[in-house]
Amino acid sequence: MGLKLRRAVISNMVVTMVLVFAASAGAGVLSGLMRLDSIMLGVPLGLALAAGLSAALLKMHRLKARTLAKITRQFSWIALEHGCKVGGHQVDWKTLDDFAVTLRLRGFEPLGWHTPNPLPKGATWVSACFLNALKTTLIEVQRIETLPGATTGAIGGVRLTVFSVIGGTIRTVTTDHKVTPTSYLLRYPTDVFASYPGLPLPRLLDKHEALVKALCGRTDKYPSAGLTVARYVLLQRERLAQTRARVAGMSGFKIAGIIDAFESNPQSKWAPPSDVLPKLPERSFAQLDASPAVKGGPPIVAMPAP
């Protein structure tokens, strides 16, 4: 599996070369325009090489284009009223309310309910956010429901993310999301990330608290207080813009190599080298509020009129 994409590209290139060579050489011989000697065969061979390389480049271009298309340019959320329908569809508010009860017992207060802007196609997606008393840890509970007849591939269910920022720049994430090749490719180099699929929320929160404590000890930095939903969205918008610029600078073949490497050796955790994090500059949330991330428009918007 380690060379799946690259092998597919090379295989496609070879098949294209063979077909073009056979077709052009055969047409030349049958028409009497060429002989089967080393000199005359150079023409169909050149055509085959050109066609094969063009096929490989086209496949790599399409892979890169598909990857960039998955990175949202204008990331924002729509604020929701509890109990409302989203896109004309009913939402499973009971599941979100049950999580709210559990999190209140852990000292987390609700920050409201939101859905991505624009509305997802083929699914209803509601994120309920909760914040601890120190305003340093935000929990996002996603309730995604696939709509009947949807063809977008959206997978329904509940997804949990626990989020903190250390020193204003080190985004620290603990989640039950299963890491995919695409999410691994789009990871940001200075993020600290850990995935535990199937882990219940209380244990996930314990894992996150332990991770944050360990990072603080290694970096001599502290969790940034003052998290809000708007800042959570701005931090994601900032990461997406940085990731898009990084991926835009890659070749399609390099993208294929990263995906192949993940499929050969899947990763569920990552972090930069231990000597990198302490050297990262610290930043206040006030600086985030004045950063280029705000140029993408308000992070939270009202539900558009039907």
Coordinates of N, CA and C in Angstrom, one line a residue, residues 173-175 177-180 183-184 187-189 191-197 199 203-204 207-208 210-211 218 262 265-273:
V173 N -4.7 19.7 20.1 CA -6.0 19.1 19.8 C -6.0 17.7 20.3
T174 N -7.0 17.3 21.0 CA -7.3 15.9 21.3 C -8.7 15.6 20.8
T175 N -8.8 14.5 20.0 CA -10.1 14.2 19.4 C -10.4 12.7 19.2
H177 N -11.8 11.9 16.3 CA -11.9 11.8 14.9 C -10.9 10.8 14.4
K178 N -11.3 9.9 13.5 CA -10.3 9.0 12.9 C -9.5 9.8 11.8
V179 N -8.2 9.7 11.9 CA -7.3 10.4 11.0 C -7.4 9.7 9.6
T180 N -7.6 10.6 8.6 CA -7.6 10.1 7.2 C -6.3 10.5 6.5
S183 N -6.6 14.3 6.0 CA -6.4 15.1 7.3 C -4.9 15.1 7.7
Y184 N -4.2 14.0 7.5 CA -2.8 13.9 7.8 C -2.0 14.9 6.8
R187 N -2.3 18.5 7.9 CA -1.9 18.9 9.2 C -1.0 20.1 9.2
Y188 N -1.0 20.9 10.3 CA -0.1 22.1 10.3 C 1.2 21.7 11.1
P189 N 2.4 22.1 10.6 CA 3.6 21.6 11.2 C 3.8 21.9 12.7
D191 N 1.3 22.2 15.0 CA 0.2 21.7 15.8 C 0.6 20.5 16.6
V192 N 0.0 20.3 17.8 CA 0.2 19.1 18.5 C -1.2 18.4 18.5
F193 N -1.2 17.2 18.0 CA -2.5 16.5 17.7 C -2.5 15.1 18.2
A194 N -3.6 14.6 18.8 CA -3.7 13.2 19.3 C -5.1 12.7 19.0
S195 N -5.3 11.6 18.3 CA -6.6 11.0 18.0 C -6.8 9.7 18.7
Y196 N -8.0 9.6 19.3 CA -8.4 8.4 20.1 C -9.8 8.0 19.6
P197 N -9.9 7.4 18.5 CA -11.2 7.0 18.0 C -12.0 6.1 19.0
L199 N -13.0 6.8 22.0 CA -12.8 7.1 23.4 C -13.9 8.0 23.9
R203 N -12.8 10.5 29.3 CA -11.4 10.0 29.1 C -10.7 10.9 28.1
L204 N -11.4 11.3 27.1 CA -10.8 12.2 26.1 C -10.3 13.5 26.7
K207 N -7.2 12.9 28.7 CA -6.0 12.8 27.8 C -5.5 14.2 27.5
H208 N -6.5 15.1 27.2 CA -6.1 16.4 26.7 C -5.5 17.2 27.9
A210 N -3.8 16.0 30.3 CA -2.4 15.4 30.5 C -1.5 15.9 29.4
L211 N -2.0 16.0 28.2 CA -1.2 16.5 27.1 C -0.8 18.0 27.3
R218 N 7.3 21.2 29.0 CA 8.4 21.1 28.0 C 8.7 22.5 27.4
F262 N 1.4 7.7 4.6 CA 0.4 7.5 5.6 C -0.3 6.2 5.5
N265 N 2.0 3.6 6.8 CA 2.2 3.7 8.3 C 1.3 4.7 8.9
P266 N 0.0 4.4 9.1 CA -1.0 5.4 9.6 C -0.5 6.1 10.9
Q267 N -0.8 7.4 11.0 CA -0.5 8.1 12.2 C -1.7 8.6 12.9
S268 N -1.7 8.6 14.2 CA -2.8 9.1 15.0 C -2.4 10.2 15.9
K269 N -1.1 10.5 16.0 CA -0.5 11.6 16.8 C 0.6 12.2 16.1
W270 N 0.8 13.5 16.2 CA 1.9 14.2 15.7 C 2.2 15.5 16.5
A271 N 3.4 15.9 16.4 CA 3.9 17.2 17.0 C 5.2 17.5 16.4
P272 N 5.6 18.8 16.4 CA 6.9 19.1 15.9 C 8.0 18.6 16.8
P273 N 9.3 18.6 16.4 CA 10.4 18.2 17.2 C 10.4 19.0 18.6

